[in-house]
mmCIF file of C-alpha atoms in Angstrom:
data_model
loop_
_atom_site.group_PDB
_atom_site.id
_atom_site.type_symbol
_atom_site.label_atom_id
_atom_site.label_comp_id
_atom_site.label_asym_id
_atom_site.label_seq_id
_atom_site.Cartn_x
_atom_site.Cartn_y
_atom_site.Cartn_z
ATOM 1 C CA GLU A 1 6.393 -15.289 3.047
ATOM 2 C CA ILE A 2 6.242 -13.227 6.226
ATOM 3 C CA VAL A 3 2.742 -12.912 7.678
ATOM 4 C CA LEU A 4 1.869 -9.765 9.602
ATOM 5 C CA THR A 5 -0.887 -9.998 12.215
ATOM 6 C CA GLN A 6 -2.370 -6.763 13.508
ATOM 7 C CA SER A 7 -4.258 -6.359 16.744
ATOM 8 C CA PRO A 8 -6.790 -5.455 17.762
ATOM 9 C CA GLY A 9 -8.997 -5.771 14.715
ATOM 10 C CA THR A 10 -11.042 -2.801 15.883
ATOM 11 C CA LEU A 11 -10.122 -0.219 18.489
ATOM 12 C CA SER A 12 -12.801 2.066 19.924
ATOM 13 C CA LEU A 13 -11.477 5.201 21.575
ATOM 14 C CA SER A 14 -12.439 8.823 22.145
ATOM 15 C CA PRO A 15 -10.694 11.942 20.859
ATOM 16 C CA GLY A 16 -7.879 12.913 23.181
ATOM 17 C CA GLU A 17 -7.129 9.332 24.198
ATOM 18 C CA ARG A 18 -3.967 7.394 23.392
ATOM 19 C CA ALA A 19 -4.077 4.631 20.767
ATOM 20 C CA THR A 20 -1.707 1.679 20.666
ATOM 21 C CA LEU A 21 -1.790 -0.569 17.607
ATOM 22 C CA SER A 22 0.207 -3.771 17.328
ATOM 23 C CA CYS A 23 1.792 -5.555 14.368
ATOM 24 C CA ARG A 24 3.359 -8.967 14.903
ATOM 25 C CA ALA A 25 5.434 -10.741 12.244
ATOM 26 C CA SER A 26 5.649 -14.496 11.706
ATOM 27 C CA GLN A 27 9.439 -14.162 11.507
ATOM 28 C CA SER A 28 11.940 -11.456 12.256
ATOM 29 C CA VAL A 29 11.693 -8.293 10.178
ATOM 30 C CA SER A 30 14.487 -5.809 9.791
ATOM 31 C CA SER A 31 13.400 -2.548 11.392
ATOM 32 C CA SER A 32 14.444 -0.781 8.225
ATOM 33 C CA TYR A 33 11.676 -2.574 6.396
ATOM 34 C CA LEU A 34 8.611 -1.974 8.577
ATOM 35 C CA ALA A 35 6.128 0.741 7.663
ATOM 36 C CA TRP A 36 2.703 1.974 8.793
ATOM 37 C CA TYR A 37 -0.067 3.479 6.663
ATOM 38 C CA GLN A 38 -3.348 5.228 7.337
ATOM 39 C CA GLN A 39 -6.324 4.818 5.038
ATOM 40 C CA LYS A 40 -9.545 6.801 5.205
ATOM 41 C CA PRO A 41 -12.713 5.793 3.325
ATOM 42 C CA GLY A 42 -12.508 6.517 -0.390
ATOM 43 C CA GLN A 43 -8.845 7.510 -0.189
ATOM 44 C CA ALA A 44 -5.536 5.929 -1.068
ATOM 45 C CA PRO A 45 -3.315 4.853 1.819
ATOM 46 C CA ARG A 46 -0.934 7.427 3.271
ATOM 47 C CA LEU A 47 2.508 6.584 4.582
ATOM 48 C CA LEU A 48 2.889 7.488 8.256
ATOM 49 C CA ILE A 49 5.995 5.675 9.491
ATOM 50 C CA TYR A 50 8.913 3.984 7.722
ATOM 51 C CA GLY A 51 11.925 2.205 9.108
ATOM 52 C CA ALA A 52 9.755 1.249 12.098
ATOM 53 C CA SER A 53 10.120 4.654 13.771
ATOM 54 C CA SER A 54 10.731 7.444 11.239
ATOM 55 C CA ARG A 55 7.832 9.756 10.491
ATOM 56 C CA ALA A 56 7.110 10.435 6.839
ATOM 57 C CA THR A 57 7.039 13.991 5.541
ATOM 58 C CA GLY A 58 4.233 16.055 6.989
ATOM 59 C CA ILE A 59 3.136 13.502 9.591
ATOM 60 C CA PRO A 60 2.305 15.067 12.985
ATOM 61 C CA ASP A 61 4.505 14.134 15.914
ATOM 62 C CA ARG A 62 1.566 12.578 17.777
ATOM 63 C CA PHE A 63 2.238 9.541 15.560
ATOM 64 C CA SER A 64 5.164 7.385 16.608
ATOM 65 C CA GLY A 65 6.423 3.927 15.754
ATOM 66 C CA SER A 66 8.546 1.523 17.720
ATOM 67 C CA GLY A 67 9.582 -2.102 17.917
ATOM 68 C CA SER A 68 11.986 -4.595 16.482
ATOM 69 C CA GLY A 69 12.258 -8.235 15.491
ATOM 70 C CA THR A 70 8.722 -9.555 15.356
ATOM 71 C CA ASP A 71 6.820 -6.969 17.420
ATOM 72 C CA PHE A 72 6.073 -3.466 16.261
ATOM 73 C CA THR A 73 3.783 -0.734 17.599
ATOM 74 C CA LEU A 74 2.147 2.376 16.229
ATOM 75 C CA THR A 75 1.176 4.874 18.896
ATOM 76 C CA ILE A 76 -1.039 7.916 18.480
ATOM 77 C CA SER A 77 -0.443 9.961 21.587
ATOM 78 C CA ARG A 78 -3.589 12.055 21.599
ATOM 79 C CA LEU A 79 -6.310 11.221 19.097
ATOM 80 C CA GLU A 80 -7.665 13.933 16.862
ATOM 81 C CA PRO A 81 -11.008 13.504 15.044
ATOM 82 C CA GLU A 82 -9.190 13.063 11.722
ATOM 83 C CA ASP A 83 -7.186 10.082 13.059
ATOM 84 C CA PHE A 84 -10.134 7.695 12.990
ATOM 85 C CA ALA A 85 -9.327 5.445 10.044
ATOM 86 C CA VAL A 86 -7.862 2.051 9.178
ATOM 87 C CA TYR A 87 -4.154 1.452 9.831
ATOM 88 C CA TYR A 88 -1.937 -1.096 8.090
ATOM 89 C CA CYS A 89 1.572 -2.276 8.772
ATOM 90 C CA GLN A 90 3.760 -3.438 5.883
ATOM 91 C CA GLN A 91 7.091 -5.217 5.626
ATOM 92 C CA TYR A 92 9.597 -5.779 2.871
ATOM 93 C CA GLY A 93 11.886 -8.762 2.901
ATOM 94 C CA SER A 94 13.454 -11.222 0.443
ATOM 95 C CA SER A 95 11.991 -9.330 -2.514
ATOM 96 C CA SER A 96 8.489 -9.799 -1.139
ATOM 97 C CA ILE A 97 6.150 -7.293 0.476
ATOM 98 C CA THR A 98 3.248 -8.082 2.776
ATOM 99 C CA PHE A 99 0.630 -6.018 4.580
ATOM 100 C CA GLY A 100 -1.127 -6.729 7.816
ATOM 101 C CA GLN A 101 -4.897 -7.155 7.702
ATOM 102 C CA GLY A 102 -5.480 -3.735 9.261
ATOM 103 C CA THR A 103 -6.767 -2.213 12.497
ATOM 104 C CA ARG A 104 -9.890 -0.085 12.346
ATOM 105 C CA LEU A 105 -9.736 2.835 14.760
ATOM 106 C CA GLU A 106 -13.260 4.029 15.458
ATOM 107 C CA ILE A 107 -14.796 6.732 17.580
ATOM 108 C CA LYS A 108 -16.214 5.454 20.852
ATOM 109 C CA GLU B 1 4.674 18.192 -7.535
ATOM 110 C CA VAL B 2 5.445 14.498 -7.395
ATOM 111 C CA GLN B 3 2.370 12.510 -8.337
ATOM 112 C CA LEU B 4 1.042 9.315 -9.825
ATOM 113 C CA VAL B 5 -2.109 9.571 -11.916
ATOM 114 C CA GLN B 6 -3.983 6.384 -12.716
ATOM 115 C CA SER B 7 -6.351 5.617 -15.558
ATOM 116 C CA GLY B 8 -10.088 5.707 -15.006
ATOM 117 C CA ALA B 9 -12.542 3.136 -13.751
ATOM 118 C CA GLU B 10 -13.226 0.096 -15.912
ATOM 119 C CA VAL B 11 -16.218 -2.213 -16.263
ATOM 120 C CA LYS B 12 -15.447 -5.456 -18.054
ATOM 121 C CA ASN B 13 -16.966 -8.840 -18.772
ATOM 122 C CA PRO B 14 -15.361 -12.047 -17.509
ATOM 123 C CA GLY B 15 -12.773 -13.339 -19.957
ATOM 124 C CA GLU B 16 -11.898 -9.919 -21.337
ATOM 125 C CA SER B 17 -8.408 -8.435 -21.228
ATOM 126 C CA LEU B 18 -7.487 -5.185 -19.554
ATOM 127 C CA LYS B 19 -4.485 -2.913 -19.111
ATOM 128 C CA ILE B 20 -4.582 -0.067 -16.590
ATOM 129 C CA SER B 21 -1.984 2.643 -16.286
ATOM 130 C CA CYS B 22 -0.130 4.785 -13.764
ATOM 131 C CA LYS B 23 1.668 7.900 -15.005
ATOM 132 C CA GLY B 24 4.384 9.458 -12.903
ATOM 133 C CA SER B 25 5.320 13.116 -12.981
ATOM 134 C CA GLY B 26 7.455 15.571 -11.048
ATOM 135 C CA TYR B 27 10.362 13.176 -10.544
ATOM 136 C CA SER B 28 12.782 10.902 -12.389
ATOM 137 C CA PHE B 29 10.453 8.035 -13.295
ATOM 138 C CA THR B 30 13.274 5.625 -14.072
ATOM 139 C CA SER B 31 14.857 5.969 -10.628
ATOM 140 C CA TYR B 32 12.089 4.683 -8.333
ATOM 141 C CA TRP B 33 10.337 1.348 -7.988
ATOM 142 C CA ILE B 34 6.576 1.377 -8.678
ATOM 143 C CA GLY B 35 4.377 -1.165 -6.940
ATOM 144 C CA TRP B 36 0.809 -2.309 -7.491
ATOM 145 C CA VAL B 37 -1.594 -2.999 -4.626
ATOM 146 C CA ARG B 38 -5.023 -4.609 -4.751
ATOM 147 C CA GLN B 39 -7.887 -3.787 -2.411
ATOM 148 C CA MET B 40 -10.989 -5.892 -2.818
ATOM 149 C CA PRO B 41 -14.262 -4.316 -1.699
ATOM 150 C CA GLY B 42 -14.274 -3.846 2.055
ATOM 151 C CA LYS B 43 -10.963 -5.662 2.447
ATOM 152 C CA GLY B 44 -7.310 -4.912 3.171
ATOM 153 C CA LEU B 45 -4.282 -4.144 1.059
ATOM 154 C CA GLU B 46 -2.509 -6.858 -0.960
ATOM 155 C CA TRP B 47 0.829 -6.351 -2.652
ATOM 156 C CA MET B 48 0.793 -7.634 -6.232
ATOM 157 C CA GLY B 49 4.220 -6.795 -7.565
ATOM 158 C CA ILE B 50 6.780 -4.121 -8.233
ATOM 159 C CA ILE B 51 8.768 -2.828 -11.192
ATOM 160 C CA TYR B 52 11.877 -0.698 -11.600
ATOM 161 C CA PRO B 53 11.205 1.345 -14.744
ATOM 162 C CA GLY B 54 14.888 2.032 -15.296
ATOM 163 C CA ASP B 55 15.563 -1.541 -16.396
ATOM 164 C CA SER B 56 12.092 -3.171 -16.112
ATOM 165 C CA ASP B 57 13.251 -5.473 -13.319
ATOM 166 C CA THR B 58 9.955 -6.913 -12.024
ATOM 167 C CA ARG B 59 9.059 -8.925 -8.937
ATOM 168 C CA TYR B 60 5.685 -10.534 -8.270
ATOM 169 C CA SER B 61 3.898 -11.658 -5.159
ATOM 170 C CA PRO B 62 3.542 -15.449 -5.263
ATOM 171 C CA SER B 63 -0.234 -14.895 -5.054
ATOM 172 C CA PHE B 64 -0.272 -12.909 -8.290
ATOM 173 C CA GLN B 65 2.547 -14.514 -10.284
ATOM 174 C CA GLY B 66 1.100 -15.706 -13.592
ATOM 175 C CA GLN B 67 -2.212 -13.928 -12.958
ATOM 176 C CA VAL B 68 -1.175 -10.432 -14.023
ATOM 177 C CA THR B 69 1.621 -8.722 -15.931
ATOM 178 C CA ILE B 70 3.384 -5.599 -14.739
ATOM 179 C CA SER B 71 5.272 -3.473 -17.235
ATOM 180 C CA ALA B 72 6.526 0.063 -17.776
ATOM 181 C CA ASP B 73 7.214 2.415 -20.653
ATOM 182 C CA LYS B 74 9.878 4.806 -19.443
ATOM 183 C CA SER B 75 9.566 6.967 -22.539
ATOM 184 C CA ILE B 76 6.161 8.133 -21.298
ATOM 185 C CA SER B 77 6.766 7.647 -17.541
ATOM 186 C CA THR B 78 3.959 5.116 -17.265
ATOM 187 C CA ALA B 79 3.610 1.806 -15.488
ATOM 188 C CA TYR B 80 0.976 -0.772 -16.361
ATOM 189 C CA LEU B 81 -0.944 -3.631 -14.834
ATOM 190 C CA GLN B 82 -2.641 -6.024 -17.198
ATOM 191 C CA TRP B 83 -4.836 -9.089 -17.265
ATOM 192 C CA SER B 84 -5.301 -11.429 -20.215
ATOM 193 C CA SER B 85 -8.558 -12.944 -18.982
ATOM 194 C CA LEU B 86 -10.462 -11.231 -16.197
ATOM 195 C CA LYS B 87 -12.491 -13.034 -13.567
ATOM 196 C CA ALA B 88 -15.239 -11.722 -11.322
ATOM 197 C CA SER B 89 -12.802 -12.107 -8.420
ATOM 198 C CA ASP B 90 -10.576 -9.442 -10.004
ATOM 199 C CA THR B 91 -13.169 -6.841 -9.036
ATOM 200 C CA ALA B 92 -11.235 -4.450 -6.814
ATOM 201 C CA MET B 93 -9.571 -1.088 -6.449
ATOM 202 C CA TYR B 94 -6.010 -1.132 -7.758
ATOM 203 C CA TYR B 95 -3.406 1.336 -6.558
ATOM 204 C CA CYS B 96 0.017 2.098 -7.902
ATOM 205 C CA ALA B 97 2.550 3.488 -5.461
ATOM 206 C CA ARG B 98 6.111 4.760 -5.596
ATOM 207 C CA ARG B 99 8.705 3.331 -3.281
ATOM 208 C CA CYS B 100 10.649 5.732 -1.057
ATOM 209 C CA ALA B 101 14.201 6.531 -1.983
ATOM 210 C CA ALA B 102 15.313 6.004 1.607
ATOM 211 C CA ALA B 103 13.231 3.067 2.747
ATOM 212 C CA ASP B 104 11.187 0.127 1.621
ATOM 213 C CA ALA B 105 7.859 1.866 1.901
ATOM 214 C CA PHE B 106 5.483 3.535 -0.528
ATOM 215 C CA ASN B 107 5.326 7.282 0.009
ATOM 216 C CA ILE B 108 3.499 8.386 -3.138
ATOM 217 C CA TRP B 109 0.215 6.729 -4.147
ATOM 218 C CA GLY B 110 -2.000 7.019 -7.167
ATOM 219 C CA GLN B 111 -5.681 7.761 -6.708
ATOM 220 C CA GLY B 112 -6.674 4.197 -7.542
ATOM 221 C CA THR B 113 -8.419 2.535 -10.468
ATOM 222 C CA MET B 114 -11.641 0.658 -9.783
ATOM 223 C CA VAL B 115 -12.019 -2.453 -11.910
ATOM 224 C CA THR B 116 -15.414 -4.144 -12.003
ATOM 225 C CA VAL B 117 -15.766 -7.505 -13.703
ATOM 226 C CA SER B 118 -19.336 -8.592 -14.155
ATOM 227 C CA SER B 119 -21.495 -10.258 -16.742
#
């Protein structure tokens, strides 16, 4: 089973700043199979990025994904107040799906 | 509108059985995989398993194999997650989610079903 490790665990930033979230896999992941989600308190997760770099429908272009192999990044170019939430990466491989443990993005 | 609507919150005693549901609408239910995801209180997301309602092909996470059963009734566009004997450690929010047509990601999520197991 592929283990995804996200860093940092918590990221404290101010609105307007740039956020960089990391997701590292224990073995190589096909870029087609790496996704990012946002979850706010009391809500279901929302798909942000699929295929490592493709934005899901309705996702603002301040969100971008990049990476390949074992290292992937979610970047939020300029934080809006509504972006403070928990972010998860997810991979699919060999008929098994795993999530990272999450990065909490909090207001500084 | 494409949506997944889950059954309501449950409070159960340890040892009891339970089946929760996830009804799809606004799309061809038999054509998309439906997954189940657990979120224990204050914790992260855990994939439990996935089913293709068209032929009931089902895959389980090794962590949940034998602990739960995933099924679907395509005649009523509903997927299920069931337990035969609940434990206190099954207390969690459970989400169903539909896999994208174009990628291995979940783009449509149900609202979640909170299951509380307590004596």
